[in-house]
Short mmCIF file of C-alpha atoms in Angstrom, two decimals:
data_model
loop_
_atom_site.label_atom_id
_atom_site.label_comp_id
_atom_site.label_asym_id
_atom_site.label_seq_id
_atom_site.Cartn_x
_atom_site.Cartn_y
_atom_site.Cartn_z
CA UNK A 1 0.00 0.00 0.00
CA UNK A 2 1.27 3.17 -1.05
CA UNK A 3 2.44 6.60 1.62
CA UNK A 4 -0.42 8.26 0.16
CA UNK A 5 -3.35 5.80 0.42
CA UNK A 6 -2.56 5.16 4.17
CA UNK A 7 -2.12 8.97 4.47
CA UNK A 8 -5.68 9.15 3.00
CA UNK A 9 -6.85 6.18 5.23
CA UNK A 10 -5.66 7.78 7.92
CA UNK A 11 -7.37 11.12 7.82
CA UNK A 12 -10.62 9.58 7.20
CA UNK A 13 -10.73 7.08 10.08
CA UNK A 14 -9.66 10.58 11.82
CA UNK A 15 -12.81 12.22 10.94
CA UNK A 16 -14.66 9.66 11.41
CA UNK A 17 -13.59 10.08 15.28
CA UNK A 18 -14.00 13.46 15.28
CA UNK A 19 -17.68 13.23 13.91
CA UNK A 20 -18.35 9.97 16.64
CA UNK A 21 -16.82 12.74 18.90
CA UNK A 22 -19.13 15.60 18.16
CA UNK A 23 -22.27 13.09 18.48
CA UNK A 24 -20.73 12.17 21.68
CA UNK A 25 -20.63 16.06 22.53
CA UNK A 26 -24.01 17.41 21.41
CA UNK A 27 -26.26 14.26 23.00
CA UNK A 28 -24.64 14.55 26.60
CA UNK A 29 -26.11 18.66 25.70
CA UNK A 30 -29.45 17.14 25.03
CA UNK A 31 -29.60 14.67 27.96
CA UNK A 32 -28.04 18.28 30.09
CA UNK A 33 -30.83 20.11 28.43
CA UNK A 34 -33.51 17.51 29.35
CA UNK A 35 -32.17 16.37 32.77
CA UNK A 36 -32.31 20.63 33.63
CA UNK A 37 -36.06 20.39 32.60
CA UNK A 38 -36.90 17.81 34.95
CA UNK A 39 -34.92 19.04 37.75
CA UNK A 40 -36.87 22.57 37.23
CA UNK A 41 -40.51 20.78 37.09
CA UNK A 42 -39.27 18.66 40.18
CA UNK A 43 -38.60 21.79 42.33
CA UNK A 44 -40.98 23.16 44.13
CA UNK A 45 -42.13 26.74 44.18
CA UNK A 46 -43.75 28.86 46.54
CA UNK A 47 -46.83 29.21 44.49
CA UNK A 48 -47.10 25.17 43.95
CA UNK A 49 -47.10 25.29 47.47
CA UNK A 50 -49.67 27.65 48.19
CA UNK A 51 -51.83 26.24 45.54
CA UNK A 52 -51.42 22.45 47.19
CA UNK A 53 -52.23 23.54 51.04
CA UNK A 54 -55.38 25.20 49.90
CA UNK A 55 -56.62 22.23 48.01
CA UNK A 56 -55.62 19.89 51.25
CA UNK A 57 -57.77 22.64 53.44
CA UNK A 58 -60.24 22.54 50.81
CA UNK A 59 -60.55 18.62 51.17
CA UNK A 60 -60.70 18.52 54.79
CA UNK A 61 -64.23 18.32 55.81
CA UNK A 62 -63.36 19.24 59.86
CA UNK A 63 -61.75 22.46 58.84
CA UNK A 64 -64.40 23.16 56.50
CA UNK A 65 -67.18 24.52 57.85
CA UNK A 66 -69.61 26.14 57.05
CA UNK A 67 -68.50 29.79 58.64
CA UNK A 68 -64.63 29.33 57.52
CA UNK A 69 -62.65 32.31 56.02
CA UNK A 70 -59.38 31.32 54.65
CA UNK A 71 -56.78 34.17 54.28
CA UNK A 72 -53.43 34.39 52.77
CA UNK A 73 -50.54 37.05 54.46
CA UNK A 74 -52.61 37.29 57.55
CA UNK A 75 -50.70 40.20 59.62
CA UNK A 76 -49.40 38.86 63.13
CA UNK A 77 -48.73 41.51 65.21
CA UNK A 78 -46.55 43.71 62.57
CA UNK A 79 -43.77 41.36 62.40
CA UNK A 80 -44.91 38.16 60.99
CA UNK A 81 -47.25 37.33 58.54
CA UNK A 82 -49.20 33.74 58.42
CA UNK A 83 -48.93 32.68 54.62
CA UNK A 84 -52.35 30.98 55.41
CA UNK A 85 -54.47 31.09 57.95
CA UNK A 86 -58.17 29.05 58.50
CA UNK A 87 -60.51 30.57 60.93
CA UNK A 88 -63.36 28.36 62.10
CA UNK A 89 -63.70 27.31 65.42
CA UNK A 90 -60.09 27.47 65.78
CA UNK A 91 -57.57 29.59 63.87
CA UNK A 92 -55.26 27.81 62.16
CA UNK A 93 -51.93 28.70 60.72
CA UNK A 94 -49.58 27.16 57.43
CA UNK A 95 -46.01 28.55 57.14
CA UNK A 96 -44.63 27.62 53.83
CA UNK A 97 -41.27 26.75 52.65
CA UNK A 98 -40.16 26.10 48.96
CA UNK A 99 -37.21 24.56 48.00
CA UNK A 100 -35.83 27.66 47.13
CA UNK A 101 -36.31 29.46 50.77
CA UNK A 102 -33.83 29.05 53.54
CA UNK A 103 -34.73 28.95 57.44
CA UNK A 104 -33.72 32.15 58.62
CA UNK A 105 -36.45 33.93 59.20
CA UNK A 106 -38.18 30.33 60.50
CA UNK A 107 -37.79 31.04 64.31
CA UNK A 108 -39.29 34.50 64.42
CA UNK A 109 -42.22 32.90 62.85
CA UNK A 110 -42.57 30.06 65.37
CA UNK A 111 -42.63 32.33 67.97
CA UNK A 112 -45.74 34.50 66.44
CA UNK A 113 -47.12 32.22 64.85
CA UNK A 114 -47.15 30.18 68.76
CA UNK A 115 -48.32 33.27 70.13
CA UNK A 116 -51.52 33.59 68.50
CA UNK A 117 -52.71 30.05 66.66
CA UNK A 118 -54.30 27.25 67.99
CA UNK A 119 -53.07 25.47 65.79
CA UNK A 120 -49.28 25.59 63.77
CA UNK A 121 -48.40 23.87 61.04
CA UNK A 122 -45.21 23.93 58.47
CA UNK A 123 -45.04 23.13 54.92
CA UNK A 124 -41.60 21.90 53.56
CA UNK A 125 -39.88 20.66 50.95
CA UNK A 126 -38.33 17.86 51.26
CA UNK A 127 -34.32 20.10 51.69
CA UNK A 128 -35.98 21.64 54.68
CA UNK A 129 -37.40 18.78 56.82
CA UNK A 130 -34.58 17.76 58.64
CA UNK A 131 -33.43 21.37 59.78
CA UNK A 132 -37.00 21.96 60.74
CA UNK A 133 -37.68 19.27 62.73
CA UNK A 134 -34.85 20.84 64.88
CA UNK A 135 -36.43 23.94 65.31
CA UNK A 136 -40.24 23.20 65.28
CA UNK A 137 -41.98 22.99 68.87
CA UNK A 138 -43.52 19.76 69.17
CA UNK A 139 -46.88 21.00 68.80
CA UNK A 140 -46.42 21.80 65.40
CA UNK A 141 -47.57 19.82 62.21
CA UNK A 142 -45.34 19.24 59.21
CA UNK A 143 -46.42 18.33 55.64
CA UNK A 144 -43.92 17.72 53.18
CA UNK A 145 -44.40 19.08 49.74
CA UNK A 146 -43.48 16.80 47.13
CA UNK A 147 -43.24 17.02 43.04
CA UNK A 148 -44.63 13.69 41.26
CA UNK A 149 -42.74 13.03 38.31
CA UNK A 150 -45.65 15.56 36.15
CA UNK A 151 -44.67 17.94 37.92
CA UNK A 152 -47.77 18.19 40.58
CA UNK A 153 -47.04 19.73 44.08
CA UNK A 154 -48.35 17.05 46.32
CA UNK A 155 -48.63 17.03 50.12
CA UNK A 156 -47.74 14.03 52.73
CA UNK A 157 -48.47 14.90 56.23
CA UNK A 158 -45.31 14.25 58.44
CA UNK A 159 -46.65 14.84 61.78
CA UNK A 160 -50.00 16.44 63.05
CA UNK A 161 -50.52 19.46 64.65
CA UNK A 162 -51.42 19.31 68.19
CA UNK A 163 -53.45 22.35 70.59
CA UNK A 164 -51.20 25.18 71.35
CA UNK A 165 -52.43 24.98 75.09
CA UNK A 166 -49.20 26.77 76.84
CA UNK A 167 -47.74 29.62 74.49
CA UNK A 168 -50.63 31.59 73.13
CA UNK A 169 -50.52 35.15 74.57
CA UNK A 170 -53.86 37.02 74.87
CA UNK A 171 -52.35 40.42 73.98
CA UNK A 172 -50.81 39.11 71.05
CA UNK A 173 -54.03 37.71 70.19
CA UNK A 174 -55.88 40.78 70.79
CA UNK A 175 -53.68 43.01 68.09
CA UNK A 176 -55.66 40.98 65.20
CA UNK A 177 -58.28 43.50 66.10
CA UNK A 178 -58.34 47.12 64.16
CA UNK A 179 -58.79 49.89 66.68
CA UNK A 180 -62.28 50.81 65.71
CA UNK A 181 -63.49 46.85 66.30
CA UNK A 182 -61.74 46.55 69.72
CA UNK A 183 -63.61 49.77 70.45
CA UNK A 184 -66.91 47.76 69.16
CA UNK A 185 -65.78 45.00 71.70
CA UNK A 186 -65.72 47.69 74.41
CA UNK A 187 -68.34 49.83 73.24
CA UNK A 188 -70.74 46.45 73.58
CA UNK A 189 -69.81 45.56 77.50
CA UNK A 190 -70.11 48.99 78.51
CA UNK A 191 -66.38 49.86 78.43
CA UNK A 192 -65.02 51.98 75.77
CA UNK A 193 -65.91 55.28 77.58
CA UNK A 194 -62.74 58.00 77.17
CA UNK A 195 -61.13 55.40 74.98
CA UNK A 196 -61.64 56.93 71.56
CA UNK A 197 -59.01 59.42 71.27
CA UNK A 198 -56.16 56.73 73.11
CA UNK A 199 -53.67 54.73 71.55
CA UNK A 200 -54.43 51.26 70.09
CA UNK A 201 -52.30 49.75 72.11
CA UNK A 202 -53.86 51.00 75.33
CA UNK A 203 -57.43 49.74 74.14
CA UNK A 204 -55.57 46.28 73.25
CA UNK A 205 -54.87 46.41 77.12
CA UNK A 206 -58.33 47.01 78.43
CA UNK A 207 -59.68 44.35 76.23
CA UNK A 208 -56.74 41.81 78.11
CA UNK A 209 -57.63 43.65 81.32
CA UNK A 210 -61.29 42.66 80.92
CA UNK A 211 -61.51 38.87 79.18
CA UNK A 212 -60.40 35.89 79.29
CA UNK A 213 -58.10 34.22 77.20
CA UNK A 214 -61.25 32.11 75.77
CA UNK A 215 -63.42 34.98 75.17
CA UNK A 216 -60.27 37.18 73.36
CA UNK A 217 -59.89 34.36 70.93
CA UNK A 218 -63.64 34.15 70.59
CA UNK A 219 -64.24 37.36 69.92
CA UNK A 220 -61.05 37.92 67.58
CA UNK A 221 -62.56 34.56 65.62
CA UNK A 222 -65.59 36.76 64.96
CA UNK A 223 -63.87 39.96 64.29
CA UNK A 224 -61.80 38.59 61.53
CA UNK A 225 -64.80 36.85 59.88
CA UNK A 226 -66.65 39.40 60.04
CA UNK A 227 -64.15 41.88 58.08
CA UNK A 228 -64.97 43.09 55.07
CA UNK A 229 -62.08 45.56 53.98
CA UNK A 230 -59.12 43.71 54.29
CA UNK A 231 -57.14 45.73 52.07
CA UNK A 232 -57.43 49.56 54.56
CA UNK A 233 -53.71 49.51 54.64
CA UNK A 234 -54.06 52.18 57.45
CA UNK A 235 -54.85 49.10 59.78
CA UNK A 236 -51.41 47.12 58.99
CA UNK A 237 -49.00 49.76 60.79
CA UNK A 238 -46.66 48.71 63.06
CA UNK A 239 -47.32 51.68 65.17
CA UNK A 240 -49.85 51.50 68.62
CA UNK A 241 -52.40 54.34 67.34
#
């Protein structure tokens, strides 16, 4: 065999490894491409996650009854805010956690969301369960939000939430109410007289001063389902007026 025919051979078996090579190149792309499809249906957002809890609330006959008001971002106290909350005969709270949050900001909302419901639960993704379990009082509930391979956010109940009998704190309770319906509490017992021109904070106080645990979470039950303009910014201040 001639220099020039195995010269010839040569370069073609060479391209024909360079074009086995570029195959080679561009699927591993495609299976990148499709694996980084999956892996963003699989993850689970904060909206999937909002969308999921309400349909599990939505399915649960004892939550819903037939008075039940179910709020997203309810205000606690200016600092926290419940992303869901159920008011029935209880009130019931659902912190949410996607895959993409982190923890941080997980204590503070124990502790307000312990001052106030009867009932706490978290819902996690699957990254967060372990950490949380460290953190969560055992009165809490945990649901785990999962993705099934469609891409549905599903929910599997870890542990169930148990009465808050020890940490709720009536005066924390009480700042659910808007000035002018703690002065409608008052005003109906006989005791708002000089109270209209004080600070919300001091009314707050009377209302403690004057019921019982039981009856504050009674009446703020009734308050809150009974509100009709929930968007009067005026009312979400963190200031006592």
């Amino acid at each position: 065999m001639s220099f020039a025919i195995k010269k010839h051979i040569k370069l073609f078996r060479s391209e024909i490894v360079n074009f086995h090579w570029i195959i080679w190149i561009f699927t591993k792309i495609a299976q990148e491409l499709c694996l980084n499809k999956l892996m963003s249906q699989l993850i689970t957002h904060d909206s999937d996650i909002r969308r999921a809890t309400w349909k599990m609330i939505e399915n649960q006959s004892s939550l819903m009854t037939p008075d039940v008001k179910i709020l997203d971002e309810l205000d606690i106290c200016g600092e926290v805010r419940a992303d869901i909350a159920v008011i029935n005969g209880h009130l019931t709270g659902y912190e949410l956690k996607s895959e993409s949050d982190n923890l941080d900001r997980l204590p503070r909302q124990i502790e307000y969301y312990s001052k106030v419901m009867d009932y706490c639960n978290l819902v996690v993704a699957p990254n967060h369960l372990e950490q949380s379990l460290e953190m969560l009082p055992g009165f809490w509930g945990i649901y785990v939000a999962r993705t099934s391979q469609r891409g549905n956010v599903f929910l599997r109940k870890y542990r169930s939430a148990h009465t808050n009998k020890t940490r709720v704190d009536p005066y924390s309770v009480v700042q659910f109410l808007w000035k002018d319906e703690a002065l409608d509490v008052l005003r109906q017992y006989g005791l708002s007289k000089g109270l209209y021109n004080r600070q919300r904070s001091y009314i707050w106080e009377r209302i403690v001063q004057n019921f019982t645990l039981s009856q504050i979470r009674l009446i703020v039950r009734i308050k809150l389902k009974d509100r009709q303009n929930w968007h009067d910014e005026s009312n979400y201040c963190n200031s006592a007026n």
